[in-house]
CSV table of C-alpha atoms in Angstrom, one decimal:
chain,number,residue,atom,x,y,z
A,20,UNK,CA,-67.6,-66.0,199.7
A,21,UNK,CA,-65.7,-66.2,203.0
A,22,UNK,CA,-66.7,-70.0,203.9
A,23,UNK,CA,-64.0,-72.5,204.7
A,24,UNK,CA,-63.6,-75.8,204.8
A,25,UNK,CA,-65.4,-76.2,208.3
A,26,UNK,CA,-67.6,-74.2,207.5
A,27,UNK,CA,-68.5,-76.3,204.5
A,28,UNK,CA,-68.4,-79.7,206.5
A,29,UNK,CA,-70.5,-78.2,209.0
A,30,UNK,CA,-73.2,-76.8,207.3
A,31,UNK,CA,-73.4,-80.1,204.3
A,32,UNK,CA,-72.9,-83.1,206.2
A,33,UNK,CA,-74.3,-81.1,209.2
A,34,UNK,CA,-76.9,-80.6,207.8
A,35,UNK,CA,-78.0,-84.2,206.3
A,36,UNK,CA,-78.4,-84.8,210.3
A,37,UNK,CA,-82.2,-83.7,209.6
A,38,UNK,CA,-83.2,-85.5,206.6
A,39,UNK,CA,-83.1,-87.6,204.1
A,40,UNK,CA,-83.7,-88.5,200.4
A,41,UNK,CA,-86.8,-89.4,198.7
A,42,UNK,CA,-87.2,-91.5,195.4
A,43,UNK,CA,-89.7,-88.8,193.7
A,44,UNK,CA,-86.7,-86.6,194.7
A,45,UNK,CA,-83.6,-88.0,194.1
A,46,UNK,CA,-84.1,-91.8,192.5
A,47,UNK,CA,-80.2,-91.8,192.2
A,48,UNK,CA,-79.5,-91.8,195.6
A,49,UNK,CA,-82.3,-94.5,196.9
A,50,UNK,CA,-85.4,-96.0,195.2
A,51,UNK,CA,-87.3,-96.4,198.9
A,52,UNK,CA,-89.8,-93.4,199.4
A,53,UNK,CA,-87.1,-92.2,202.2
A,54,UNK,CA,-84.2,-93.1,203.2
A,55,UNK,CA,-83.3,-91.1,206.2
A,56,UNK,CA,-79.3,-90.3,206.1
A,57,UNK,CA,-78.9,-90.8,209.7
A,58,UNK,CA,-80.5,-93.1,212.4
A,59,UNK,CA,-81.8,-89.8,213.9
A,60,UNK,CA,-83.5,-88.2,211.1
A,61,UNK,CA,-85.3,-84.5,212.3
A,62,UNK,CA,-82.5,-84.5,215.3
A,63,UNK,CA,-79.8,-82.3,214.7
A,64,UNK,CA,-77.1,-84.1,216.1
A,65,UNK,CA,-73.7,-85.9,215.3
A,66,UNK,CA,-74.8,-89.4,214.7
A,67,UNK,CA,-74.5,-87.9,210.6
A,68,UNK,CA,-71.0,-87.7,211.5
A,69,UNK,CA,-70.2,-91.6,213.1
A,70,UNK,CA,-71.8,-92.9,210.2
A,71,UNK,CA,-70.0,-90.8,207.5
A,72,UNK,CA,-66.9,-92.7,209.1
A,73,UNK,CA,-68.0,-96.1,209.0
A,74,UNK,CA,-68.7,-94.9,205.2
A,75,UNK,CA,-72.1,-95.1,205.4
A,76,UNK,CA,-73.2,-92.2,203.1
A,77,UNK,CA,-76.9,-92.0,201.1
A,78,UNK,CA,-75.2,-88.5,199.5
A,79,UNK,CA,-71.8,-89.1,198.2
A,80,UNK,CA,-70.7,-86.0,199.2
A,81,UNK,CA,-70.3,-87.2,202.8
A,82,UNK,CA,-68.3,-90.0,201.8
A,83,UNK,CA,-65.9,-87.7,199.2
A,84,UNK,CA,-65.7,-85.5,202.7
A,85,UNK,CA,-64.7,-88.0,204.8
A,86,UNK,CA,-61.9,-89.3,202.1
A,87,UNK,CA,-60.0,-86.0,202.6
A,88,UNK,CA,-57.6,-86.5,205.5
A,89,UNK,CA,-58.1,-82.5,206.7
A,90,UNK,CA,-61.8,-82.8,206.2
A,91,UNK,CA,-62.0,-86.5,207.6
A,92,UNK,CA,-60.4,-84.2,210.8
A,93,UNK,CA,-63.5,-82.4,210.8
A,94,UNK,CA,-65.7,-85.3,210.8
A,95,UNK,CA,-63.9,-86.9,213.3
A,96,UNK,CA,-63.6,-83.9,215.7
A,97,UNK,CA,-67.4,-84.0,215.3
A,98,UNK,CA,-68.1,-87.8,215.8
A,99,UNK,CA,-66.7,-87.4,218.7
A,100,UNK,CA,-67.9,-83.9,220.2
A,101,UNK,CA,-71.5,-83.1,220.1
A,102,UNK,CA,-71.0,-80.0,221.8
A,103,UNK,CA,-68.2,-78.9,219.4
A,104,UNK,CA,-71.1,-79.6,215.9
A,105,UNK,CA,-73.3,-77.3,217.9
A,106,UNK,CA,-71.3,-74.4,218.7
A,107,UNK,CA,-69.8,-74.8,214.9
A,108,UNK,CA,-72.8,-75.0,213.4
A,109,UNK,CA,-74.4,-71.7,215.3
A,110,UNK,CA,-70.7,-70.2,214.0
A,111,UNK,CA,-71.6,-70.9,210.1
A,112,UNK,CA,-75.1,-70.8,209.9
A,113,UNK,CA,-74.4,-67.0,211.2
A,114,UNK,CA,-71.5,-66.6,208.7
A,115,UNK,CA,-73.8,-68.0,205.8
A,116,UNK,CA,-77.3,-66.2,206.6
A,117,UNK,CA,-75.0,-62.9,206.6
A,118,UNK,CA,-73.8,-62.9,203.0
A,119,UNK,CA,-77.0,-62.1,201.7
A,120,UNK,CA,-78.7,-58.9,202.8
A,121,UNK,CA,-80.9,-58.3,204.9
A,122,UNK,CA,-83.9,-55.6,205.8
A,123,UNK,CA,-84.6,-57.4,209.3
A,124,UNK,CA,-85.2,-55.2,211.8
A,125,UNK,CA,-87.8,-56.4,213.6
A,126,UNK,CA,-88.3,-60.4,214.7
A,127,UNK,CA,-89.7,-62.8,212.1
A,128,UNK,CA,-92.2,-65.2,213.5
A,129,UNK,CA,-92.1,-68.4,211.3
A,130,UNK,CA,-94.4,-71.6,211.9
A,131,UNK,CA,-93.4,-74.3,209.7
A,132,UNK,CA,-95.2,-78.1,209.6
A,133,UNK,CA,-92.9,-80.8,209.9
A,134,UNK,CA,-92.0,-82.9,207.3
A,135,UNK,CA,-94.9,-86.2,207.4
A,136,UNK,CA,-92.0,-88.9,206.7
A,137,UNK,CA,-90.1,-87.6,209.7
A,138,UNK,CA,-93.1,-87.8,212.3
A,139,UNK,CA,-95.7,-90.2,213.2
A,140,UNK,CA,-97.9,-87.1,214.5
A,141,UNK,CA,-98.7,-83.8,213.3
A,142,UNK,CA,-96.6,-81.0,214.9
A,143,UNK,CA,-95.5,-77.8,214.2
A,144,UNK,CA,-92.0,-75.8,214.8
A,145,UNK,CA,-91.7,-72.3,215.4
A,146,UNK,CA,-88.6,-69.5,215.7
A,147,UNK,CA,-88.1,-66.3,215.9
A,148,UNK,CA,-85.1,-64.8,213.7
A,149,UNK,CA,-83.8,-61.2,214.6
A,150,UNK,CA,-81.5,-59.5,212.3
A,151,UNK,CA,-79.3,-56.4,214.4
A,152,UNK,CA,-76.3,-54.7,213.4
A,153,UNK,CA,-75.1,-57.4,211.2
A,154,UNK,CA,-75.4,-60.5,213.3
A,155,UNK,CA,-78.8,-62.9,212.9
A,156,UNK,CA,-79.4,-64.3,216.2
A,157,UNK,CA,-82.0,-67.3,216.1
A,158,UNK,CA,-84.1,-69.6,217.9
A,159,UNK,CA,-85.2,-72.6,216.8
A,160,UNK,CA,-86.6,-76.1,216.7
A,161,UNK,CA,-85.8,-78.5,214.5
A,162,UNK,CA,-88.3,-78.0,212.2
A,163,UNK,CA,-86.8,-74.5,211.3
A,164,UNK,CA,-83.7,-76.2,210.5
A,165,UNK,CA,-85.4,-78.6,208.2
A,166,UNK,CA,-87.0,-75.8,206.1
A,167,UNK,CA,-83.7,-73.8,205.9
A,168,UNK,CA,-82.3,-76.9,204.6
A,169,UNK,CA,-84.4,-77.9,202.2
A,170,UNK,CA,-84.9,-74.4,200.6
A,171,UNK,CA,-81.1,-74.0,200.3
């Protein structure tokens, strides 16, 4: 499909930055209602990353990642550049949301609740997604990311 092993990295263990697992869900990976994977669940940020290297992992995947000296790379670069997750993560997201086709022309206004383990109060995210010549461009909050995430 055109996604490489950054891309891959990126977009998984990137991705567990926002969540976590729930024991109605996923009673393999924790029996607490949830378990957040990072210390910053919601946040997309790299604290996903520092963990994954002191091999603390609630999806084994992460772990298995971080075992793999050219992926462990990856995770590394990532622990310890914020700025280089974020301008990766922009770079696959694109790649991934443009294998599938799309009849966006127009912007999509999407208004998502965030998830109630994640936040003491009730908020609500919204983003815009515009799909030209090819190339998605989109703004978001977290709460966008969280729903492409858990849809996926």
């Amino acid at each position: 499909m055109g996604l490489t092993d950054v891309d891959m990295v990126t977009l998984t263990t990137g991705s567990h930055s926002l969540g976590g697992a729930h024991a109605a869900i996923s009673p393999l990976l924790t029996n607490e209602t949830f378990t957040p994977f990072d210390n910053t669940p919601g946040i997309l940020d790299n604290d996903i990353f520092k963990r994954v290297l002191d091999g603390k992992c609630v999806v084994p995947i992460d772990c298995a990642f971080a075992k793999d000296p050219k992926l462990r790379a990856i995770i590394q670069g990532y622990a310890n550049d914020q700025a280089s997750f974020y301008k990766q993560f922009a770079i696959s997201l694109d790649k991934m949301l443009s294998l599938s086709a799309s009849t966006l022309s127009d912007p999509l206004a999407i208004t998502i609740a965030q998830h109630a383990y994640l936040f003491n109060q009730t908020t609500t995210a919204t983003a815009m997604v515009t799909k030209t010549s090819g190339s998605s461009k989109i703004s978001f909050t977290a709460g966008l990311l969280l729903f492409i995430f858990m849809v996926l």
